[in-house]
Amino acid sequence: QVPLVESGGGSVQAGGSLRLSCRTSDYTYRYTSMAWFRQVPGKEREGLATIGRDGSEGSTIYADSVKGRFTISKDNVYLYLQMNSLKPEDTAIYYCAAKKESEWRPSLDPRTYKFWGQGTQVTVSS
């Protein structure tokens, strides 16, 4: 069973919005952290936002590149990424990820995440 499945990607003009969803095969609270990443061919995977088990605003961390434009949130089954004011440089494949740890260690380092989705393409045109 695939643990994480993303949806919601697509094409949008610059300045537009998209909402990505990531459905878990388990409850989101079973993961100590969940996060969104993106990757452009030929570049390293970039961490965008992470959220802790309790889903509170205080448990979120954002990369500077998306702070103020993207919002991470979750409910019992889904992880979300609301993306506003999109720019052409936001074009990438977007991945959700999750990890289970003995204690909460928020991180945007992809090497610390064990569970991954298959990715969804986001294309922003100018």
PDB file of C-alpha atoms in Angstrom:
ATOM      1  CA  GLN A   1       0.000   0.000   0.000  1.00  0.00           C
ATOM      2  CA  VAL A   2       1.398   3.349  -1.069  1.00  0.00           C
ATOM      3  CA  PRO A   3       1.738   5.435   2.076  1.00  0.00           C
ATOM      4  CA  LEU A   4       1.407   8.870   0.471  1.00  0.00           C
ATOM      5  CA  VAL A   5      -0.388   9.986  -2.694  1.00  0.00           C
ATOM      6  CA  GLU A   6      -0.280  13.564  -3.939  1.00  0.00           C
ATOM      7  CA  SER A   7      -2.896  15.320  -6.049  1.00  0.00           C
ATOM      8  CA  GLY A   8      -3.844  18.843  -7.073  1.00  0.00           C
ATOM      9  CA  GLY A   9      -0.974  19.708  -9.359  1.00  0.00           C
ATOM     10  CA  GLY A  10      -1.533  21.376 -12.683  1.00  0.00           C
ATOM     11  CA  SER A  11      -0.840  24.430 -14.788  1.00  0.00           C
ATOM     12  CA  VAL A  12      -1.531  27.971 -13.645  1.00  0.00           C
ATOM     13  CA  GLN A  13      -0.538  31.484 -14.654  1.00  0.00           C
ATOM     14  CA  ALA A  14       1.823  33.563 -12.563  1.00  0.00           C
ATOM     15  CA  GLY A  15       0.012  35.134  -9.628  1.00  0.00           C
ATOM     16  CA  GLY A  16      -2.458  32.288  -9.429  1.00  0.00           C
ATOM     17  CA  SER A  17      -3.065  29.705  -6.730  1.00  0.00           C
ATOM     18  CA  LEU A  18      -3.093  25.941  -6.356  1.00  0.00           C
ATOM     19  CA  ARG A  19      -3.821  23.618  -3.466  1.00  0.00           C
ATOM     20  CA  LEU A  20      -1.927  20.370  -3.261  1.00  0.00           C
ATOM     21  CA  SER A  21      -3.240  17.436  -1.266  1.00  0.00           C
ATOM     22  CA  CYS A  22      -1.449  14.373   0.013  1.00  0.00           C
ATOM     23  CA  ARG A  23      -3.534  11.442   1.164  1.00  0.00           C
ATOM     24  CA  THR A  24      -2.020   9.138   3.728  1.00  0.00           C
ATOM     25  CA  SER A  25      -2.777   5.447   4.063  1.00  0.00           C
ATOM     26  CA  ASP A  26      -2.519   5.959   7.805  1.00  0.00           C
ATOM     27  CA  TYR A  27      -3.625   8.789  10.076  1.00  0.00           C
ATOM     28  CA  THR A  28      -1.452  11.884   9.827  1.00  0.00           C
ATOM     29  CA  TYR A  29      -0.997  12.008  13.588  1.00  0.00           C
ATOM     30  CA  ARG A  30       1.002   8.763  13.401  1.00  0.00           C
ATOM     31  CA  TYR A  31       3.825  10.734  11.772  1.00  0.00           C
ATOM     32  CA  THR A  32       5.977  13.014  13.929  1.00  0.00           C
ATOM     33  CA  SER A  33       6.521  15.311  10.954  1.00  0.00           C
ATOM     34  CA  MET A  34       5.122  15.737   7.467  1.00  0.00           C
ATOM     35  CA  ALA A  35       6.506  18.011   4.791  1.00  0.00           C
ATOM     36  CA  TRP A  36       6.396  19.249   1.229  1.00  0.00           C
ATOM     37  CA  PHE A  37       9.367  19.243  -1.108  1.00  0.00           C
ATOM     38  CA  ARG A  38       9.889  20.099  -4.752  1.00  0.00           C
ATOM     39  CA  GLN A  39      12.420  19.200  -7.362  1.00  0.00           C
ATOM     40  CA  VAL A  40      13.430  20.538 -10.731  1.00  0.00           C
ATOM     41  CA  PRO A  41      15.305  18.163 -13.055  1.00  0.00           C
ATOM     42  CA  GLY A  42      19.028  18.464 -12.493  1.00  0.00           C
ATOM     43  CA  LYS A  43      18.654  20.169  -9.119  1.00  0.00           C
ATOM     44  CA  GLU A  44      18.509  18.937  -5.547  1.00  0.00           C
ATOM     45  CA  ARG A  45      15.207  18.346  -3.840  1.00  0.00           C
ATOM     46  CA  GLU A  46      14.175  21.498  -1.970  1.00  0.00           C
ATOM     47  CA  GLY A  47      12.343  21.481   1.348  1.00  0.00           C
ATOM     48  CA  LEU A  48       9.425  23.919   1.395  1.00  0.00           C
ATOM     49  CA  ALA A  49       7.413  23.440   4.570  1.00  0.00           C
ATOM     50  CA  THR A  50       7.035  21.032   7.444  1.00  0.00           C
ATOM     51  CA  ILE A  51       4.390  20.519  10.103  1.00  0.00           C
ATOM     52  CA  GLY A  52       4.443  18.622  13.363  1.00  0.00           C
ATOM     53  CA  ARG A  53       2.156  15.916  14.688  1.00  0.00           C
ATOM     54  CA  ASP A  54      -0.275  18.281  16.373  1.00  0.00           C
ATOM     55  CA  GLY A  55      -0.695  20.357  13.223  1.00  0.00           C
ATOM     56  CA  SER A  56      -0.455  23.634  15.074  1.00  0.00           C
ATOM     57  CA  GLU A  57       0.851  26.800  13.481  1.00  0.00           C
ATOM     58  CA  GLY A  58       3.677  26.714  15.997  1.00  0.00           C
ATOM     59  CA  SER A  59       4.843  23.391  14.613  1.00  0.00           C
ATOM     60  CA  THR A  60       5.361  24.728  11.084  1.00  0.00           C
ATOM     61  CA  ILE A  61       8.591  25.779   9.432  1.00  0.00           C
ATOM     62  CA  TYR A  62       8.880  27.337   5.978  1.00  0.00           C
ATOM     63  CA  ALA A  63      11.699  27.850   3.555  1.00  0.00           C
ATOM     64  CA  ASP A  64      12.432  31.501   2.843  1.00  0.00           C
ATOM     65  CA  SER A  65      11.564  30.948  -0.816  1.00  0.00           C
ATOM     66  CA  VAL A  66       7.901  30.251   0.009  1.00  0.00           C
ATOM     67  CA  LYS A  67       7.341  32.016   3.322  1.00  0.00           C
ATOM     68  CA  GLY A  68       4.270  34.238   3.169  1.00  0.00           C
ATOM     69  CA  ARG A  69       3.028  32.604  -0.050  1.00  0.00           C
ATOM     70  CA  PHE A  70       2.602  28.925   0.863  1.00  0.00           C
ATOM     71  CA  THR A  71       0.720  27.460   3.817  1.00  0.00           C
ATOM     72  CA  ILE A  72       1.041  23.896   5.076  1.00  0.00           C
ATOM     73  CA  SER A  73      -1.786  22.279   6.997  1.00  0.00           C
ATOM     74  CA  LYS A  74      -3.256  18.870   7.693  1.00  0.00           C
ATOM     75  CA  ASP A  75      -6.253  17.014   8.977  1.00  0.00           C
ATOM     76  CA  ASN A  76      -6.587  13.411  10.110  1.00  0.00           C
ATOM     77  CA  VAL A  77      -5.943  11.948   6.665  1.00  0.00           C
ATOM     78  CA  TYR A  78      -4.602  14.659   4.364  1.00  0.00           C
ATOM     79  CA  LEU A  79      -1.599  16.946   4.229  1.00  0.00           C
ATOM     80  CA  TYR A  80      -2.167  20.165   2.280  1.00  0.00           C
ATOM     81  CA  LEU A  81      -0.096  22.893   0.669  1.00  0.00           C
ATOM     82  CA  GLN A  82      -1.917  26.073  -0.252  1.00  0.00           C
ATOM     83  CA  MET A  83       0.175  27.931  -2.794  1.00  0.00           C
ATOM     84  CA  ASN A  84      -0.615  31.569  -3.553  1.00  0.00           C
ATOM     85  CA  SER A  85       1.100  34.229  -5.658  1.00  0.00           C
ATOM     86  CA  LEU A  86       2.753  31.544  -7.747  1.00  0.00           C
ATOM     87  CA  LYS A  87       5.799  32.409  -9.819  1.00  0.00           C
ATOM     88  CA  PRO A  88       7.330  30.694 -12.854  1.00  0.00           C
ATOM     89  CA  GLU A  89      10.240  29.634 -10.659  1.00  0.00           C
ATOM     90  CA  ASP A  90       7.786  27.574  -8.585  1.00  0.00           C
ATOM     91  CA  THR A  91       7.511  25.174 -11.517  1.00  0.00           C
ATOM     92  CA  ALA A  92       8.629  21.744 -10.297  1.00  0.00           C
ATOM     93  CA  ILE A  93       7.496  18.309  -9.231  1.00  0.00           C
ATOM     94  CA  TYR A  94       6.074  18.558  -5.728  1.00  0.00           C
ATOM     95  CA  TYR A  95       6.382  15.723  -3.224  1.00  0.00           C
ATOM     96  CA  CYS A  96       4.909  15.092   0.183  1.00  0.00           C
ATOM     97  CA  ALA A  97       6.946  13.216   2.752  1.00  0.00           C
ATOM     98  CA  ALA A  98       6.602  11.966   6.295  1.00  0.00           C
ATOM     99  CA  LYS A  99       8.628  10.460   9.086  1.00  0.00           C
ATOM    100  CA  LYS A 100       8.134   8.693  12.379  1.00  0.00           C
ATOM    101  CA  GLU A 101      10.668   9.415  15.090  1.00  0.00           C
ATOM    102  CA  SER A 102      11.001   8.839  18.801  1.00  0.00           C
ATOM    103  CA  GLU A 103      10.924  12.601  19.303  1.00  0.00           C
ATOM    104  CA  TRP A 104       9.940  15.564  17.153  1.00  0.00           C
ATOM    105  CA  ARG A 105      12.813  16.855  15.028  1.00  0.00           C
ATOM    106  CA  PRO A 106      11.418  19.327  12.498  1.00  0.00           C
ATOM    107  CA  SER A 107      13.501  19.457   9.382  1.00  0.00           C
ATOM    108  CA  LEU A 108      13.444  20.473   5.735  1.00  0.00           C
ATOM    109  CA  ASP A 109      16.276  18.070   4.930  1.00  0.00           C
ATOM    110  CA  PRO A 110      14.885  15.384   2.580  1.00  0.00           C
ATOM    111  CA  ARG A 111      17.410  12.861   3.881  1.00  0.00           C
ATOM    112  CA  THR A 112      15.559  12.704   7.190  1.00  0.00           C
ATOM    113  CA  TYR A 113      12.241  11.595   5.656  1.00  0.00           C
ATOM    114  CA  LYS A 114      11.419   7.938   5.139  1.00  0.00           C
ATOM    115  CA  PHE A 115       8.002   7.970   3.457  1.00  0.00           C
ATOM    116  CA  TRP A 116       7.440   9.662   0.088  1.00  0.00           C
ATOM    117  CA  GLY A 117       4.704  10.185  -2.442  1.00  0.00           C
ATOM    118  CA  GLN A 118       5.141   9.799  -6.179  1.00  0.00           C
ATOM    119  CA  GLY A 119       5.011  13.532  -6.901  1.00  0.00           C
ATOM    120  CA  THR A 120       2.698  15.890  -8.753  1.00  0.00           C
ATOM    121  CA  GLN A 121       3.700  18.382 -11.439  1.00  0.00           C
ATOM    122  CA  VAL A 122       3.126  22.096 -10.942  1.00  0.00           C
ATOM    123  CA  THR A 123       3.711  24.388 -13.898  1.00  0.00           C
ATOM    124  CA  VAL A 124       3.495  28.171 -13.593  1.00  0.00           C
ATOM    125  CA  SER A 125       3.522  30.179 -16.804  1.00  0.00           C
ATOM    126  CA  SER A 126       4.444  33.830 -17.093  1.00  0.00           C
TER     127      SER A 126
END
